[in-house]
XYZ file of C-alpha atoms in Angstrom:
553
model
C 8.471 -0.625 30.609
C 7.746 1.151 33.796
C 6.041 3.857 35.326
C 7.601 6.939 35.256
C 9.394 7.071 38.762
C 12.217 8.969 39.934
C 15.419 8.315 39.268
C 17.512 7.791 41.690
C 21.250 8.087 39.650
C 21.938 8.840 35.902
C 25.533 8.390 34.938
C 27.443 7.934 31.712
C 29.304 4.522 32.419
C 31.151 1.690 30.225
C 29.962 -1.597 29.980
C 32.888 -3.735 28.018
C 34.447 -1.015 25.940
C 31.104 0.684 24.770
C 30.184 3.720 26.423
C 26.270 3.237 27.855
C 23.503 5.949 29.960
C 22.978 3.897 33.113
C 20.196 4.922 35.598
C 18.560 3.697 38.900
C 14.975 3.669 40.345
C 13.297 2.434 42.532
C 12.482 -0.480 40.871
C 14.473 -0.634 37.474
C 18.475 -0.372 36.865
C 18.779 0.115 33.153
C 21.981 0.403 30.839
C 21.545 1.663 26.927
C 24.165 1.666 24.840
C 25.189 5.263 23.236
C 25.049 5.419 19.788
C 28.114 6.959 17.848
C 26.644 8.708 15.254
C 23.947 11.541 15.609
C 22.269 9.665 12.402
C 19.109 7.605 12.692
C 19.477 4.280 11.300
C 16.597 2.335 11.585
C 18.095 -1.126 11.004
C 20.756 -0.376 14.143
C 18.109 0.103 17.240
C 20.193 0.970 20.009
C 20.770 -2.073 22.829
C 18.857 -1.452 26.215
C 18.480 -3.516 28.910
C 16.579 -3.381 32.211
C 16.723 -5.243 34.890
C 14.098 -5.306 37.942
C 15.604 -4.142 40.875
C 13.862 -6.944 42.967
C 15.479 -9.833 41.228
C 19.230 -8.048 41.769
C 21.153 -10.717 43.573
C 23.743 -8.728 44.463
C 26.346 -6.118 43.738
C 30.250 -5.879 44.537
C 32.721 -3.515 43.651
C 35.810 -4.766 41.358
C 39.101 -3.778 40.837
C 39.829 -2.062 37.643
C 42.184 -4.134 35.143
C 44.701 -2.850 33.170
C 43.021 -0.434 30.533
C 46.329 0.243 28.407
C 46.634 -3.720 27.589
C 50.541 -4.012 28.149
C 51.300 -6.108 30.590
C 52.375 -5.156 33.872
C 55.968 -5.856 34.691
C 55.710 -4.728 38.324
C 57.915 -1.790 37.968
C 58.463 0.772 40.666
C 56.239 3.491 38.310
C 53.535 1.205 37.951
C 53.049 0.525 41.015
C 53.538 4.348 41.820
C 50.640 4.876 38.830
C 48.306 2.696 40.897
C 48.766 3.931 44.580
C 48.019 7.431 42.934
C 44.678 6.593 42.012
C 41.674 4.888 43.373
C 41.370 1.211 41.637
C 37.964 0.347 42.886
C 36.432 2.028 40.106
C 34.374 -0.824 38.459
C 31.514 -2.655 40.105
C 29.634 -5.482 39.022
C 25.410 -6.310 39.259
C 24.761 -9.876 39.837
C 20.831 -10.438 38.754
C 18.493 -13.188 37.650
C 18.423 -14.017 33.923
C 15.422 -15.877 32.294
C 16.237 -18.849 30.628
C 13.761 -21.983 28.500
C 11.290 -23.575 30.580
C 11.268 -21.474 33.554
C 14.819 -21.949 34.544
C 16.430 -19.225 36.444
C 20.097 -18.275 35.596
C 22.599 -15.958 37.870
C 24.456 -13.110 34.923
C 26.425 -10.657 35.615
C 27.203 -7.225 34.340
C 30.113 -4.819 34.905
C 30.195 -0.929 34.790
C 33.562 1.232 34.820
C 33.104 4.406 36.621
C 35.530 7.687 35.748
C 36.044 7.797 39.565
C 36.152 5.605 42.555
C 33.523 8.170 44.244
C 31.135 7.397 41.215
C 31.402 4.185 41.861
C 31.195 3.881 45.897
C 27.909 6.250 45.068
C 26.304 3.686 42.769
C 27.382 0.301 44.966
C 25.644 1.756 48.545
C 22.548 3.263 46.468
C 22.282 -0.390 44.750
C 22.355 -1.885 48.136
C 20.094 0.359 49.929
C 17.331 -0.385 47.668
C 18.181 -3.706 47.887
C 18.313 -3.831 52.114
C 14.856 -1.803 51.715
C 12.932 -4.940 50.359
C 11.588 -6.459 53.508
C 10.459 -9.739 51.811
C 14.260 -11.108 51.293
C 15.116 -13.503 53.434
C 18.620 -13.327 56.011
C 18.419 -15.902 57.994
C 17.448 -19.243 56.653
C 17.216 -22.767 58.287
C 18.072 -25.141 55.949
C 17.593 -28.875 56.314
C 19.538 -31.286 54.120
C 18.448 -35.119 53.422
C 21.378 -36.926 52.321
C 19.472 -40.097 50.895
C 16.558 -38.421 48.715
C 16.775 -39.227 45.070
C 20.204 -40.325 43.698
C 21.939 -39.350 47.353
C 22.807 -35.641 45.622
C 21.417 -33.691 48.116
C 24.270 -32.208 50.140
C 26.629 -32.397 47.035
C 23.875 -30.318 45.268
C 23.206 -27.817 48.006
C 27.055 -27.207 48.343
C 28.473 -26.919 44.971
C 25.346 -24.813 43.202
C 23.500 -23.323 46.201
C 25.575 -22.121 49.410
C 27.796 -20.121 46.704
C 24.189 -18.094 45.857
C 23.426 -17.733 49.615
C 26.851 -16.559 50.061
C 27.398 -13.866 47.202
C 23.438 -12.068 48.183
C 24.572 -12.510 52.108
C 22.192 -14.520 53.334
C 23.406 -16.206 56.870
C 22.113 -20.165 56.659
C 22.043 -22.817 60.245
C 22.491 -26.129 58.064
C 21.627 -29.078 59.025
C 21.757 -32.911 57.661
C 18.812 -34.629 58.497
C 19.767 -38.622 60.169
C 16.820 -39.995 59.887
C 13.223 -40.331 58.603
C 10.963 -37.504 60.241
C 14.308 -35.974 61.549
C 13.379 -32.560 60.322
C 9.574 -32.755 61.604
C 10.492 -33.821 64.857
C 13.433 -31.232 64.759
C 11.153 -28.173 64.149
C 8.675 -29.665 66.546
C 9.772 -29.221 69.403
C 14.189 -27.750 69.029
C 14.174 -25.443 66.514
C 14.441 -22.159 67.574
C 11.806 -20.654 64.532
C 12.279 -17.192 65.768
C 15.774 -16.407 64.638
C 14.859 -17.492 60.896
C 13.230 -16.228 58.256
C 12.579 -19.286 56.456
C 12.742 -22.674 55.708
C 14.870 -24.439 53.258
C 14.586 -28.233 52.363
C 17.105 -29.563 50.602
C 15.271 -33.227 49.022
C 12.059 -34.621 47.388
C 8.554 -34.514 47.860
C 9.039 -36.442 51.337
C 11.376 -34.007 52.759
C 9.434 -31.193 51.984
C 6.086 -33.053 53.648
C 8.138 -33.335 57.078
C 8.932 -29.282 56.812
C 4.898 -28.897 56.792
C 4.193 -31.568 59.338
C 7.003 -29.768 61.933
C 6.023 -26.235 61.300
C 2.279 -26.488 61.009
C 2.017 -28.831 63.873
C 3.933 -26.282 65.581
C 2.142 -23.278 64.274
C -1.306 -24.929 65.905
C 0.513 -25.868 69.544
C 1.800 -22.726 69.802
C -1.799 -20.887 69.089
C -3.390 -23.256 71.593
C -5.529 -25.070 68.377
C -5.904 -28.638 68.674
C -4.495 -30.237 65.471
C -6.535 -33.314 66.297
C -9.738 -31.750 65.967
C -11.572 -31.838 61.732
C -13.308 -28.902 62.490
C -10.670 -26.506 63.726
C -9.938 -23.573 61.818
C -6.042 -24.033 61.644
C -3.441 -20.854 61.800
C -1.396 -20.221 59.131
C 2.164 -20.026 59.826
C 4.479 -16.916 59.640
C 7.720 -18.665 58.044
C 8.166 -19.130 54.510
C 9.358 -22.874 52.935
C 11.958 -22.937 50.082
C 12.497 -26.480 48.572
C 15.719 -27.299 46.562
C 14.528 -30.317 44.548
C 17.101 -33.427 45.076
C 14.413 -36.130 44.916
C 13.150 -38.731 42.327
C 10.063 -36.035 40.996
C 9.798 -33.314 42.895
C 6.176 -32.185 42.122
C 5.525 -29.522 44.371
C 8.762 -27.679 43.521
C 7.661 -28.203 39.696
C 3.971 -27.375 40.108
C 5.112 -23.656 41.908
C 8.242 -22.875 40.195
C 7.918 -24.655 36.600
C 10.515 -26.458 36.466
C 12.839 -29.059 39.451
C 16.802 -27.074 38.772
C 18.407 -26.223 42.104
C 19.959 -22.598 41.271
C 16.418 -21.700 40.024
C 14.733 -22.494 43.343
C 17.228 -21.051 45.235
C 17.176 -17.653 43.262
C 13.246 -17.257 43.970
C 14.879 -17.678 47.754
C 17.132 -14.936 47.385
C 15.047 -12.243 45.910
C 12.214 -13.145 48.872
C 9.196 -14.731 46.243
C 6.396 -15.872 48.397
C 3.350 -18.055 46.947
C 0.764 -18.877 48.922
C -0.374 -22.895 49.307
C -3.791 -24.918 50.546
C -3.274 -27.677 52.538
C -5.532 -30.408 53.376
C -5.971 -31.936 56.925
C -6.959 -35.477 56.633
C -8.373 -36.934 59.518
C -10.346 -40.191 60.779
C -12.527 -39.720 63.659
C -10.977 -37.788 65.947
C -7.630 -38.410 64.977
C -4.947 -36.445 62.940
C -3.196 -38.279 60.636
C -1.265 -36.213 57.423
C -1.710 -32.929 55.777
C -1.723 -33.410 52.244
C -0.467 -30.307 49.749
C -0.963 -32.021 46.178
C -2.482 -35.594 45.770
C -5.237 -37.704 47.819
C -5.650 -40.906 46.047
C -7.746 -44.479 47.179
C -8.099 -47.008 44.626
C -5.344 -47.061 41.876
C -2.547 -44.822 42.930
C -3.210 -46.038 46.465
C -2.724 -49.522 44.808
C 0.563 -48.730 42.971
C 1.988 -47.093 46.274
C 1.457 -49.673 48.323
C 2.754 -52.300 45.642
C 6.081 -50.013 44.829
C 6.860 -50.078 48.678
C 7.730 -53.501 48.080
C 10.070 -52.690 45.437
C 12.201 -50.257 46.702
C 14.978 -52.116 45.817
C 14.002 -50.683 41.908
C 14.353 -47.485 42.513
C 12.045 -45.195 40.654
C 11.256 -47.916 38.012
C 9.186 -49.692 40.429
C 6.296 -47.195 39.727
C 6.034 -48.357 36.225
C 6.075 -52.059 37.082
C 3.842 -51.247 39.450
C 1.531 -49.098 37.684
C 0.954 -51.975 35.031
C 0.494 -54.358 37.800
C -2.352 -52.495 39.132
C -3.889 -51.742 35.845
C -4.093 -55.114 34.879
C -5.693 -56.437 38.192
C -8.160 -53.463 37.224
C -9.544 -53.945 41.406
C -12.742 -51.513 42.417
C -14.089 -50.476 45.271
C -17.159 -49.697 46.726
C -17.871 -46.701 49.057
C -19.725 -42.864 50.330
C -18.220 -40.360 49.145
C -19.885 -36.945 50.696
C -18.470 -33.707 49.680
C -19.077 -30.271 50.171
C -18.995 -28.554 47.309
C -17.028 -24.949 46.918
C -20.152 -22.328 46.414
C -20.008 -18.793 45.037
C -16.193 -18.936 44.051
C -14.342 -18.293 40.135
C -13.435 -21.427 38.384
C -14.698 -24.809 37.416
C -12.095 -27.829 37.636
C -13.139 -28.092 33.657
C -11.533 -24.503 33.016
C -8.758 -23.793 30.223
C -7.210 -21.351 32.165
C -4.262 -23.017 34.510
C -3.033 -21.254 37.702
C -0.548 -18.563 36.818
C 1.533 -16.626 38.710
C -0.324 -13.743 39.971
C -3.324 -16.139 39.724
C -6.303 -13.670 40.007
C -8.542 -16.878 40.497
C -6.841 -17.493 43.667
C -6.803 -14.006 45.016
C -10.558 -13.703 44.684
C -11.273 -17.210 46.630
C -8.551 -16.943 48.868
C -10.062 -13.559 50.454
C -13.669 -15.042 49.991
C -13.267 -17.747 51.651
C -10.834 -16.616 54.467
C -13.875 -14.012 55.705
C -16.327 -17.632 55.675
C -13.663 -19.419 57.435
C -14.261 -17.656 61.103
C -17.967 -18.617 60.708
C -17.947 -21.849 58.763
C -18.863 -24.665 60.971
C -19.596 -28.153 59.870
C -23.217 -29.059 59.931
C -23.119 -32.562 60.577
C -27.195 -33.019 60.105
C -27.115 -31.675 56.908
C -26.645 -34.487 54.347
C -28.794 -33.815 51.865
C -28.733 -33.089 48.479
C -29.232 -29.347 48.994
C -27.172 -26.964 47.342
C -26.493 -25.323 50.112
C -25.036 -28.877 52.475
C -23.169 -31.813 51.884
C -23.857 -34.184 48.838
C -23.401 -37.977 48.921
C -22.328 -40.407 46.418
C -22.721 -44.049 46.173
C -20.966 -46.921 44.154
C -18.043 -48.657 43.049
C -14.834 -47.138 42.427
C -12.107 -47.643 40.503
C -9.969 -44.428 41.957
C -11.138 -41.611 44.123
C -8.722 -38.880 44.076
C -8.554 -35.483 45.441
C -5.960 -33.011 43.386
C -5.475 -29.677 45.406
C -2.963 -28.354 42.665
C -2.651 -29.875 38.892
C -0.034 -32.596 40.045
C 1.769 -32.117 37.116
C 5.599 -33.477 36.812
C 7.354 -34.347 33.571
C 6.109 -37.412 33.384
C 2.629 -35.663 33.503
C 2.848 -32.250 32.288
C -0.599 -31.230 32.185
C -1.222 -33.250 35.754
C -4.617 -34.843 37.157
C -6.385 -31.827 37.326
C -4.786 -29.061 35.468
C -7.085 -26.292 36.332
C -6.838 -27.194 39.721
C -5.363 -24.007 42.064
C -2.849 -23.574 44.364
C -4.474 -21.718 46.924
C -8.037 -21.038 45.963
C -8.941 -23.095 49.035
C -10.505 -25.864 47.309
C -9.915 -29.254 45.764
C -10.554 -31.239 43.173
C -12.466 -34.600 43.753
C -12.215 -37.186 41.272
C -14.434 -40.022 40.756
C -13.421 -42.476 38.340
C -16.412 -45.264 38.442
C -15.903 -49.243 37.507
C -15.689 -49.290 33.700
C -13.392 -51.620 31.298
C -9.753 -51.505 31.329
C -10.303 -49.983 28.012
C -12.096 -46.794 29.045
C -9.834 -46.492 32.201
C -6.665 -46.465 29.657
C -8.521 -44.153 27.930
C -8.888 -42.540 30.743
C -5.191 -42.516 32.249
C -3.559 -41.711 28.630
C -4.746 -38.083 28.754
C -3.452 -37.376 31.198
C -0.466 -36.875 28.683
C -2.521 -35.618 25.761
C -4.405 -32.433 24.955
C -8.138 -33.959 25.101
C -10.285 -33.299 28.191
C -9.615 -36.475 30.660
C -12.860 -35.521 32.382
C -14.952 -35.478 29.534
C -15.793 -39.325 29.765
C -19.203 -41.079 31.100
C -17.576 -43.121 33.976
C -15.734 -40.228 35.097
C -16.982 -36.781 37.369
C -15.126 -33.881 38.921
C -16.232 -31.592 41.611
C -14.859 -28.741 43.244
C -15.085 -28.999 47.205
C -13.890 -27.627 50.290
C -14.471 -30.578 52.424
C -15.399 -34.299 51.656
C -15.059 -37.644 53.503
C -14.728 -40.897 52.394
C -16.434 -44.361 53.981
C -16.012 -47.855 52.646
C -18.627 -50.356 52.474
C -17.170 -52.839 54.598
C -16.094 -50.585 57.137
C -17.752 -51.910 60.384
C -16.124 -50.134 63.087
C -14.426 -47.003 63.601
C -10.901 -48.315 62.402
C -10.868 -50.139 59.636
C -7.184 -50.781 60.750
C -8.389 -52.597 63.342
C -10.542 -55.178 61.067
C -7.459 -55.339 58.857
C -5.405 -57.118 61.687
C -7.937 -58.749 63.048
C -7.061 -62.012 61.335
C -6.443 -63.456 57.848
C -9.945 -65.724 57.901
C -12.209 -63.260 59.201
C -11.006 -61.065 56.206
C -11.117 -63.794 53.420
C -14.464 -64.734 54.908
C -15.911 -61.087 53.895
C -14.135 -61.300 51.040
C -16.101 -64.172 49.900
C -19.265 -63.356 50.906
C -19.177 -60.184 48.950
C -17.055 -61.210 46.211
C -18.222 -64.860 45.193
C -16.709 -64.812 41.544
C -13.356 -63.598 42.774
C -12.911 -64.789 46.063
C -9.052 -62.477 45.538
C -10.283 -59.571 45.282
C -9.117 -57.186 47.773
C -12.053 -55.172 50.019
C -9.747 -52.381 50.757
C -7.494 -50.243 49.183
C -5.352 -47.144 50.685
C -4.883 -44.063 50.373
C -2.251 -42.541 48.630
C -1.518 -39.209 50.591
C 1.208 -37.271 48.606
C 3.137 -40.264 48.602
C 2.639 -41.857 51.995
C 0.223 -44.843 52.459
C -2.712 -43.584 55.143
C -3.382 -46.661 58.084
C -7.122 -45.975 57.313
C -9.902 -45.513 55.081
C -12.783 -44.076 56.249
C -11.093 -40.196 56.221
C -12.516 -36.970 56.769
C -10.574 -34.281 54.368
C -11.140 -30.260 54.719
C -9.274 -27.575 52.861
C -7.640 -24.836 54.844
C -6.967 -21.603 52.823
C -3.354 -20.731 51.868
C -2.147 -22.375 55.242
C 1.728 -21.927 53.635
C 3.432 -19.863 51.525
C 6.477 -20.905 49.585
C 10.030 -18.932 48.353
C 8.369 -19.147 44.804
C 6.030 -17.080 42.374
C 3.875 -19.922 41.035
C 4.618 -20.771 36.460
C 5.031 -17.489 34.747
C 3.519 -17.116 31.713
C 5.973 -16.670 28.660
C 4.985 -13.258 27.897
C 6.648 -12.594 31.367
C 10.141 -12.915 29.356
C 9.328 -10.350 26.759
C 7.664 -7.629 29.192
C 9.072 -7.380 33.004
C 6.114 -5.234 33.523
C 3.424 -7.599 32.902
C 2.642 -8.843 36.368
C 1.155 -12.161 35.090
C -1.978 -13.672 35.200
C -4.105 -16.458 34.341
């Protein structure tokens, strides 16, 4: 299964009661079962296993039972029999088992040495492999939000995941967030980053957004880059972010792991995974306002956000109710989109291929386009329709949305773009142009099916590292600023440019991973794996039948 490496130890141990050749290398601990008779029988293949010596959790050494099977009365000669000899002559492997639809389980396997030396041998050599991988984590900051999702969180982290932190030794600072933007503002300006290794939200999609907003905001004040500034190349940041999903979807953790289970995030923690992550910097003006990891959307899921909000009181049903509100109303909008379209990099958004771990789509456009970042600079004259500048677009809109990964959820599983890439540094803009409610069902039902959503006449996808957005009614630099500017002088537009519907809204929002933006006219550039996450990115099946195959698209 590997190449041939040195072996570090080769020893005749037990497993059970069956006697098994167990060796150590550098990167493999194997046990194979020894076969009792010389004869080859070709319907009994002898029982090997292997497991990768990066996804050992841990080993300890145990204390040997008692092999005769009588019971132990506590008698002066058996306890003589047992100071005689050493008892720590077992030890047991903790390590990561695969399990259906990318869940990660913790077994365990014990070996019975002939001698506690033996044993003691294999335990430190075990260990000192596993001390020499520099990418595992031993000091994590964890952040807990008590109210995400069902109000799990902090029963969650303590009952399945502090017992895995504890057993593979790493040291955690907890701490249980009391308020919205507690973490952000926390890692801001208090937290001490340089004593961690990591960062560890426990919560939803929301939590993990303030983890970004705290560390890259601190990242950039700390490397003297204005954050407030579109045009700033931004620095990526030097801690890695684990997220142990306690929230009502949990999309990012699904669209980089494969699947939202607790021990399975916090096992890609423990053995030090790290997958790299775009993230968008949305601006208007001048003016920061969110980074943005999965979903940009103005127009219909800026609609059913802003609707849910005022059902909270729901719970997550609200985004059904919600979503059939909005359908029905079937509002547009009119608007510029300019974008500027991703040149001379692997992949089309209309691509079979999905992003993999080991994603070989995002290795080649993550190095191309970090060696254009240091000499990219936004040519604000050029708005042409060059191949080489920016492109424009005109009309009405029923949704504009931006994917920067394939959004997909269980709800969704093959997601609003589901070639898009996690950090290709690029995303996906969606234009989905006035049409019937008919098509736009059409449109928004396959999302769950296997035909091509994107192969319709009212809709277009491009591939961009930049774009910006401008609505048609947007008369001065904050559109905010006309929005509270009075309830007549609104309806007044509204009527003038909408005479058969004098209710139809001018406006929509924008829907940035989950957060309603205060404006619309937004300025959007893609910054090349700005993160990187405690995962591996969705392994491809045939990763559970051969360890060695590294995965790819």
């Amino acid at each position: 299964m590997e190449r041939p490496s040195r072996l570090l130890l080769l020893s005749e141990l037990r497993v059970k009661s069956a006697a098994c050749d167990v060796s150590l290398s550098r990167s493999l601990l194997t046990w194979k079962r020894r076969t009792s008779s010389p004869v080859y029988h070709p319907f009994r293949p002898s029982v090997s296993h292997s497991v990768l010596v990066s996804e050992i959790i841990s080993v300890r050494e145990e204390e040997e039972e008692n092999s005769s099977g009588g019971r132990d009365d506590g008698s002066w000669k058996k306890i003589k029999e047992r100071e005689g000899k050493d008892c720590r002559q077992a030890f047991t492997v903790l390590y990561v088992e695969r399990s259906q639809q990318h869940r990660w389980r913790c077994a365990e396997v014990t070996f019975t040495c002939p001698e506690g030396a033996l044993c003691q041998h294999w335990v430190s050599s075990i260990r000192e492999q596993l001390a020499a991988i520099a990418s595992r984590p031993k000091q994590l900051l964890v952040y807990i939000n008590p109210y995400s999702g069902k109000r799990q969180g902090k029963h969650i982290y303590e009952q399945k995941v502090a017992p895995l932190f504890a057993q593979a030794g790493v040291s955690t600072h907890v701490i249980v967030t009391e308020h919205a933007n507690y973490a952000r503002d926390h890692l801001r300006t208090e937290a001490e980053l340089k004593k961690f290794d990591g960062v560890v939200c426990v919560g939803g999609d929301g939590m993990f957004s303030e983890i970004i907003h705290g560390l890259i905001w601190r990242t950039q004040i700390d490397g003297g880059v204005d954050p407030n500034c579109p045009d700033e190349a931004l620095l990526p940041g030097s801690l890695r972010i684990g997220i142990i999903p306690a929230g009502s979807t949990d999309c990012i953790c699904f669209a980089t792991v494969g699947a939202n289970d607790p021990v399975t995030s916090a096992l890609h923690i423990i053995v030090g995974d790290s997958q790299p992550m775009d993230v968008c910097s949305v601006h208007h003006n001048n003016t920061f306002l969110r980074y943005s990891v999965s979903l940009l959307g103005y127009g219909f899921y800026g609609d059913v956000l802003t609707d849910s909000e005022r059902k909270r009181w729901m719970g997550p049903a609200r985004y059904d109710l919600s979503g059939v509100k909005m359908f029905l109303t079937h509002h547009y909008y009119e608007g510029t989109v300019s974008y500027l379209p991703a040149r001379g990099i692997m992949g089309t958004p209309r691509d079979a291929a999905k992003c993999r771990s080991g994603c070989v789509v995002c290795q080649h456009n993550g190095q191309l386009l970090s060696e254009k970042a240091e000499r990219y600079e936004v040519d604000e004259a050029s708005d042409s329709e060059s191949d080489s500048g920016w492109r424009t677009i005109r009309g009405k809109f029923l949704a504009i949305n931006a994917a920067s990964m394939s959004c997909a959820c269980p709800r969704s599983p093959k997601g609003l773009s589901p070639a898009a890439h996690l950090a290709d540094g690029t995303t996906d803009l969606i234009l989905v142009r006035k049409c019937s409610r008919f098509d736009f069902l059409r449109h928004l039902l396959r999302h769950t099916s296997k035909d091509d959503q994107f192969d319709l006449n009212f809709v277009e996808v491009h591939r961009v590292q930049r774009f910006r957005f401008t609505p048609r009614h947007c008369q001065s630099d904050s559109d905010l600023n006309l929005r509270e500017s009075g309830k007549h002088q609104i309806f007044s537009q509204i009527c003038r440019d909408h005479p058969a519907c004098s209710c139809a809204p001018v406006y929509s929002s924008w829907n940035c991973d989950g957060e309603i933006l205060t404006h619309t006219a937004i300025d959007v550039r893609v910054h090349c794996q700005l993160i990187n996450l405690f995962a591996r990115g969705i392994e491809e099946p045939t990763v559970f039948e051969d360890l060695a195959n590294p995965c790819a698209i």
